[in-house]
Amino acid sequence: MAVRNFLSCAKYLLVAAGITGVGGLAFLYSGIYPMGADVPHNALTYWGLETLRERSIAQAASDIKVPKDLDSAERLLKGGADYNDMCAGCHLQPDKTQTDFTLGLYPAPPNLSSNGSEHGHDDEGEYAQQRQFWIIKHGIKASGMPAWAPGHDDERIWNMVAFLKRLPGLSSEQYQILTARGENSEGHGH
Amino acid sequence: MKIKILTLAIAVSSLAFTLSAQAHAPSEHMKGAEKPDCAAMKNMDHSKMDMQDPVMQAMMKQCMQGMQHDEASASDGHEQSERGGHHSDEKSAEHKH
Ligand SMILES: [Cu+2]
């Protein structure tokens, strides 16, 4: 008796799973999901994608060894100049609130010159640096965030992580001085 | 004919890709480089300046190139500027890793 109950129950579950699968496929092929960057995901898709992204990064990044000397002036200068050249167009800088990229990309690039807590996670602890290093190196699929590993070695990426650590507190004057690649014309003693 | 076009397309796109990868050497970014606006530093609140702070140290490096030579950057910095014939010692945007 118990065995027969179990069998019929399993049969119903199987049929239900089949219907869900076929329904899912029909949905994919129907073309009704809006793919344009100007229509946000619904809450379920958003949750699913965000969970997928954060779990994947956490899994991949938690073993990365963070250099001990991130708080160095040398790293700030190298990373700052690179950030200004390659990232500020999407991730902003002090006193800038938007660019064409921040307005048009979906997911929108977070403003890295404001604190992490303002875009959904806090910047405490080593994981923040591991996570940023991984994201800069590998990029994020199906978002505007490129992988920077081609053409940029790990040291250069760590320099940018070092800069990102200090970026939220910088004034626009400090930002300009730290990121300028040119030489200062004043005070040259050689 | 089709294959030729395809080969050409692949060649051109891989060339573009290689070029774009090479364009990422820090020295390449030197073209049209902006100068640090050090005059702004004079207007900053000096009472809040902390010489232990890396941000402060980095700004000093950018702005007081003639005055400031710490042990770490002085040694390799000088060779660099002699070799390159270029006074970029403190900023060392052209350092090889
Ligand atoms: Cu680059």
CSV table of C-alpha atoms and ligand atoms in Angstrom, one decimal:
chain,number,residue,atom,x,y,z
A,1,MET,CA,0.0,0.0,0.0
A,2,ALA,CA,2.7,2.5,1.0
A,3,VAL,CA,4.7,1.5,-2.0
A,4,ARG,CA,1.8,2.1,-4.4
A,5,ASN,CA,1.1,5.5,-2.8
A,6,PHE,CA,4.8,6.4,-3.2
A,7,LEU,CA,4.8,5.4,-6.9
A,8,SER,CA,1.7,7.4,-7.8
A,9,CYS,CA,3.1,10.4,-5.9
A,10,ALA,CA,6.4,10.1,-7.8
A,11,LYS,CA,4.4,9.9,-11.1
A,12,TYR,CA,2.6,13.2,-10.3
A,13,LEU,CA,5.9,14.9,-9.5
A,14,LEU,CA,7.4,13.7,-12.7
A,15,VAL,CA,4.5,15.0,-14.8
A,16,ALA,CA,4.6,18.4,-12.9
A,17,ALA,CA,8.4,18.6,-13.6
A,18,GLY,CA,7.7,17.8,-17.3
A,19,ILE,CA,5.1,20.5,-17.6
A,20,THR,CA,7.4,23.1,-16.0
A,21,GLY,CA,10.2,22.2,-18.3
A,22,VAL,CA,8.0,22.4,-21.4
A,23,GLY,CA,6.5,25.7,-20.1
A,24,GLY,CA,10.0,27.1,-19.5
A,25,LEU,CA,11.1,26.2,-23.1
A,26,ALA,CA,7.9,27.7,-24.5
A,27,PHE,CA,8.6,30.9,-22.6
A,28,LEU,CA,12.2,31.0,-23.9
A,29,TYR,CA,11.1,30.5,-27.5
A,30,SER,CA,8.1,32.8,-27.3
A,31,GLY,CA,10.3,35.9,-27.2
A,32,ILE,CA,8.2,37.8,-24.8
A,33,TYR,CA,11.0,38.5,-22.3
A,34,PRO,CA,12.2,42.1,-22.9
A,35,MET,CA,16.0,42.1,-23.6
A,36,GLY,CA,16.5,45.8,-24.1
A,37,ALA,CA,18.8,47.5,-21.6
A,38,ASP,CA,16.2,50.2,-21.1
A,39,VAL,CA,13.7,47.8,-19.5
A,40,PRO,CA,14.8,46.6,-16.0
A,41,HIS,CA,14.6,42.9,-15.0
A,42,ASN,CA,11.6,41.8,-13.0
A,43,ALA,CA,12.3,41.2,-9.3
A,44,LEU,CA,12.6,37.4,-9.8
A,45,THR,CA,15.1,37.5,-12.6
A,46,TYR,CA,17.0,40.3,-10.8
A,47,TRP,CA,17.3,38.2,-7.7
A,48,GLY,CA,18.3,35.1,-9.7
A,49,LEU,CA,21.0,36.9,-11.6
A,50,GLU,CA,22.4,38.7,-8.6
A,51,THR,CA,22.5,35.5,-6.5
A,52,LEU,CA,24.2,33.7,-9.4
A,53,ARG,CA,26.8,36.5,-9.7
A,54,GLU,CA,27.6,37.0,-6.1
A,55,ARG,CA,27.8,33.2,-5.3
A,56,SER,CA,30.0,32.7,-8.3
A,57,ILE,CA,32.4,35.5,-7.4
A,58,ALA,CA,32.5,34.5,-3.7
A,59,GLN,CA,33.4,31.0,-4.7
A,60,ALA,CA,36.1,32.1,-7.1
A,61,ALA,CA,37.6,35.0,-5.1
A,62,SER,CA,37.8,33.8,-1.5
A,63,ASP,CA,41.2,32.2,-1.9
A,64,ILE,CA,42.9,35.2,-3.6
A,65,LYS,CA,45.9,36.4,-1.6
A,66,VAL,CA,45.7,40.1,-0.9
A,67,PRO,CA,49.1,41.9,-1.0
A,68,LYS,CA,50.1,43.4,2.4
A,69,ASP,CA,51.2,46.7,1.0
A,70,LEU,CA,48.0,48.0,-0.6
A,71,ASP,CA,48.1,51.2,1.5
A,72,SER,CA,51.1,52.7,-0.4
A,73,ALA,CA,51.4,56.0,-2.1
A,74,GLU,CA,53.1,54.3,-5.1
A,75,ARG,CA,50.2,52.0,-5.7
A,76,LEU,CA,47.7,54.9,-5.3
A,77,LEU,CA,49.5,56.9,-8.0
A,78,LYS,CA,49.8,54.0,-10.5
A,79,GLY,CA,46.3,52.7,-9.8
A,80,GLY,CA,44.8,56.2,-9.9
A,81,ALA,CA,46.2,57.1,-13.3
A,82,ASP,CA,44.9,53.8,-14.7
A,83,TYR,CA,41.5,54.2,-13.1
A,84,ASN,CA,41.1,57.7,-14.6
A,85,ASP,CA,42.0,56.4,-18.0
A,86,MET,CA,40.1,53.2,-18.1
A,87,CYS,CA,37.3,53.2,-15.6
A,88,ALA,CA,36.1,56.7,-14.7
A,89,GLY,CA,33.9,56.8,-17.8
A,90,CYS,CA,31.7,54.1,-16.3
A,91,HIS,CA,32.4,54.3,-12.6
A,92,LEU,CA,32.6,58.0,-12.1
A,93,GLN,CA,34.9,60.3,-10.1
A,94,PRO,CA,34.3,62.7,-7.2
A,95,ASP,CA,31.8,65.4,-8.1
A,96,LYS,CA,30.5,63.6,-11.2
A,97,THR,CA,27.1,61.9,-10.9
A,98,GLN,CA,26.5,60.6,-14.4
A,99,THR,CA,27.9,59.8,-17.8
A,100,ASP,CA,26.4,58.3,-20.9
A,101,PHE,CA,27.5,54.9,-19.7
A,102,THR,CA,25.9,55.2,-16.2
A,103,LEU,CA,22.7,56.3,-17.8
A,104,GLY,CA,22.6,53.7,-20.6
A,105,LEU,CA,24.1,50.5,-19.3
A,106,TYR,CA,22.0,47.9,-17.6
A,107,PRO,CA,23.1,46.7,-15.1
A,108,ALA,CA,24.3,50.3,-14.4
A,109,PRO,CA,28.0,50.5,-13.4
A,110,PRO,CA,28.1,51.3,-9.7
A,111,ASN,CA,29.5,54.7,-8.6
A,112,LEU,CA,32.9,53.6,-7.2
A,113,SER,CA,33.6,57.0,-5.9
A,114,SER,CA,30.8,56.6,-3.3
A,115,ASN,CA,30.9,54.1,-0.5
A,116,GLY,CA,30.2,50.5,-1.1
A,117,SER,CA,27.2,50.5,1.2
A,118,GLU,CA,25.5,52.9,-1.2
A,119,HIS,CA,25.5,50.2,-3.8
A,120,GLY,CA,24.5,47.2,-1.9
A,121,HIS,CA,27.4,45.7,0.1
A,122,ASP,CA,29.9,47.1,2.6
A,123,ASP,CA,33.6,47.5,2.0
A,124,GLU,CA,34.7,46.0,5.3
A,125,GLY,CA,37.3,43.3,5.5
A,126,GLU,CA,39.6,41.5,3.1
A,127,TYR,CA,36.8,40.0,0.9
A,128,ALA,CA,36.0,43.5,-0.5
A,129,GLN,CA,39.5,43.6,-2.0
A,130,GLN,CA,39.5,39.9,-3.1
A,131,ARG,CA,36.1,40.6,-4.8
A,132,GLN,CA,37.2,43.7,-6.6
A,133,PHE,CA,40.4,42.1,-7.8
A,134,TRP,CA,38.5,39.2,-9.2
A,135,ILE,CA,35.9,41.4,-10.9
A,136,ILE,CA,38.5,43.7,-12.5
A,137,LYS,CA,40.6,40.8,-13.7
A,138,HIS,CA,37.8,38.6,-15.0
A,139,GLY,CA,34.9,41.0,-15.7
A,140,ILE,CA,31.3,40.1,-15.4
A,141,LYS,CA,29.3,38.3,-18.1
A,142,ALA,CA,26.4,40.0,-19.9
A,143,SER,CA,27.2,43.3,-18.2
A,144,GLY,CA,29.3,46.2,-19.4
A,145,MET,CA,32.1,45.2,-17.1
A,146,PRO,CA,35.1,44.0,-19.2
A,147,ALA,CA,37.8,41.6,-18.1
A,148,TRP,CA,41.0,43.6,-17.8
A,149,ALA,CA,43.4,40.6,-17.5
A,150,PRO,CA,44.3,40.9,-21.2
A,151,GLY,CA,47.0,43.6,-21.3
A,152,HIS,CA,47.1,44.3,-17.5
A,153,ASP,CA,49.1,42.1,-15.1
A,154,ASP,CA,48.0,41.3,-11.5
A,155,GLU,CA,50.2,44.0,-10.0
A,156,ARG,CA,48.5,46.7,-12.1
A,157,ILE,CA,45.1,45.3,-11.1
A,158,TRP,CA,46.1,45.4,-7.4
A,159,ASN,CA,47.1,49.0,-7.8
A,160,MET,CA,43.6,49.8,-9.0
A,161,VAL,CA,42.2,47.9,-6.0
A,162,ALA,CA,44.4,50.0,-3.8
A,163,PHE,CA,43.1,53.1,-5.4
A,164,LEU,CA,39.5,52.0,-5.1
A,165,LYS,CA,40.0,51.6,-1.4
A,166,ARG,CA,40.7,55.3,-1.0
A,167,LEU,CA,38.6,56.7,-3.9
A,168,PRO,CA,35.3,57.2,-2.0
A,169,GLY,CA,36.9,59.7,0.4
A,170,LEU,CA,38.7,61.8,-2.2
A,171,SER,CA,37.8,65.4,-3.1
A,172,SER,CA,37.8,66.3,-6.7
A,173,GLU,CA,41.1,68.2,-6.2
A,174,GLN,CA,42.7,65.3,-4.6
A,175,TYR,CA,41.5,63.0,-7.3
A,176,GLN,CA,42.9,65.3,-10.0
A,177,ILE,CA,46.4,65.4,-8.4
A,178,LEU,CA,46.5,61.6,-7.8
A,179,THR,CA,45.3,60.6,-11.3
A,180,ALA,CA,47.2,63.1,-13.5
A,181,ARG,CA,49.9,61.3,-15.5
A,182,GLY,CA,51.7,64.4,-16.6
A,183,GLU,CA,54.5,66.0,-14.7
A,184,ASN,CA,54.1,68.9,-12.4
A,185,SER,CA,55.6,71.9,-13.9
A,186,GLU,CA,56.3,73.5,-10.5
A,187,GLY,CA,59.0,72.6,-8.0
A,188,HIS,CA,61.4,70.8,-10.4
A,189,GLY,CA,64.7,70.4,-8.7
A,190,HIS,CA,66.9,68.4,-11.2
B,1,MET,CA,35.7,34.6,-52.5
B,2,LYS,CA,33.7,34.1,-49.4
B,3,ILE,CA,36.6,32.5,-47.7
B,4,LYS,CA,38.9,35.3,-48.7
B,5,ILE,CA,36.6,37.8,-47.1
B,6,LEU,CA,36.3,35.7,-44.0
B,7,THR,CA,40.1,35.4,-43.8
B,8,LEU,CA,40.5,39.1,-44.2
B,9,ALA,CA,37.8,39.8,-41.6
B,10,ILE,CA,39.5,37.5,-39.1
B,11,ALA,CA,42.9,39.0,-39.9
B,12,VAL,CA,41.7,42.6,-39.4
B,13,SER,CA,39.8,41.9,-36.3
B,14,SER,CA,42.7,40.0,-34.7
B,15,LEU,CA,45.0,42.8,-35.6
B,16,ALA,CA,42.6,45.3,-34.0
B,17,PHE,CA,42.5,43.1,-30.9
B,18,THR,CA,46.3,42.9,-30.7
B,19,LEU,CA,46.7,46.6,-31.1
B,20,SER,CA,44.1,47.3,-28.5
B,21,ALA,CA,45.9,45.1,-26.0
B,22,GLN,CA,49.2,46.8,-26.7
B,23,ALA,CA,47.7,50.2,-26.3
B,24,HIS,CA,47.3,49.4,-22.6
B,25,ALA,CA,50.9,49.8,-21.6
B,26,PRO,CA,51.0,52.6,-19.1
B,27,SER,CA,53.4,54.6,-21.3
B,28,GLU,CA,50.9,54.6,-24.1
B,29,HIS,CA,48.5,56.5,-21.8
B,30,MET,CA,51.1,59.3,-21.6
B,31,LYS,CA,49.9,61.0,-24.7
B,32,GLY,CA,48.0,64.1,-23.9
B,33,ALA,CA,48.6,63.4,-20.2
B,34,GLU,CA,47.1,65.9,-17.8
B,35,LYS,CA,49.4,67.7,-15.3
B,36,PRO,CA,48.6,67.5,-11.6
B,37,ASP,CA,46.9,70.7,-10.5
B,38,CYS,CA,49.2,71.3,-7.6
B,39,ALA,CA,48.0,74.9,-7.0
B,40,ALA,CA,44.8,73.3,-5.5
B,41,MET,CA,46.9,71.7,-2.8
B,42,LYS,CA,47.9,75.1,-1.4
B,43,ASN,CA,44.2,75.8,-0.8
B,44,MET,CA,43.6,72.6,1.1
B,45,ASP,CA,43.1,72.6,4.8
B,46,HIS,CA,46.6,72.1,6.1
B,47,SER,CA,45.5,71.3,9.7
B,48,LYS,CA,43.8,68.2,8.3
B,49,MET,CA,46.9,66.9,6.5
B,50,ASP,CA,48.4,63.8,7.9
B,51,MET,CA,51.8,62.9,6.6
B,52,GLN,CA,51.2,59.2,7.4
B,53,ASP,CA,48.3,59.0,5.1
B,54,PRO,CA,49.2,57.4,1.8
B,55,VAL,CA,46.9,59.8,-0.1
B,56,MET,CA,48.8,62.7,1.4
B,57,GLN,CA,52.1,61.1,0.6
B,58,ALA,CA,51.0,60.4,-3.0
B,59,MET,CA,50.0,64.0,-3.5
B,60,MET,CA,53.4,65.2,-2.2
B,61,LYS,CA,55.1,62.8,-4.6
B,62,GLN,CA,53.1,64.3,-7.5
B,63,CYS,CA,53.6,67.9,-6.5
B,64,MET,CA,57.0,68.2,-4.7
B,65,GLN,CA,59.1,66.2,-7.1
B,66,GLY,CA,62.2,68.3,-6.6
B,67,MET,CA,62.2,68.2,-2.8
B,68,GLN,CA,61.1,64.8,-1.8
B,69,HIS,CA,63.3,61.7,-2.2
B,70,ASP,CA,62.6,58.8,0.1
B,71,GLU,CA,64.8,55.7,0.1
B,72,ALA,CA,62.3,53.6,-1.8
B,73,SER,CA,61.8,55.7,-4.8
B,74,ALA,CA,65.1,57.5,-4.9
B,75,SER,CA,67.2,54.5,-6.0
B,76,ASP,CA,65.3,53.2,-9.0
B,77,GLY,CA,63.7,56.5,-9.7
B,78,HIS,CA,67.0,58.1,-10.7
B,79,GLU,CA,68.2,55.5,-13.1
B,80,GLN,CA,64.8,55.7,-14.6
B,81,SER,CA,64.9,59.4,-15.3
B,82,GLU,CA,68.5,59.1,-16.7
B,83,ARG,CA,67.7,56.3,-19.0
B,84,GLY,CA,64.4,57.7,-20.2
B,85,GLY,CA,65.8,61.3,-20.4
B,86,HIS,CA,62.6,62.2,-18.8
B,87,HIS,CA,61.9,63.5,-15.3
B,88,SER,CA,59.2,61.1,-14.5
B,89,ASP,CA,61.0,59.6,-11.5
B,90,GLU,CA,58.4,60.1,-8.8
B,91,LYS,CA,55.4,59.3,-10.8
B,92,SER,CA,57.1,56.4,-12.6
B,93,ALA,CA,54.2,55.7,-14.9
B,94,GLU,CA,56.7,53.9,-17.1
B,95,HIS,CA,57.9,51.4,-14.4
B,96,LYS,CA,58.2,47.9,-15.6
B,97,HIS,CA,56.7,45.4,-13.3
C,1,CU,CU,44.8,50.2,-19.9
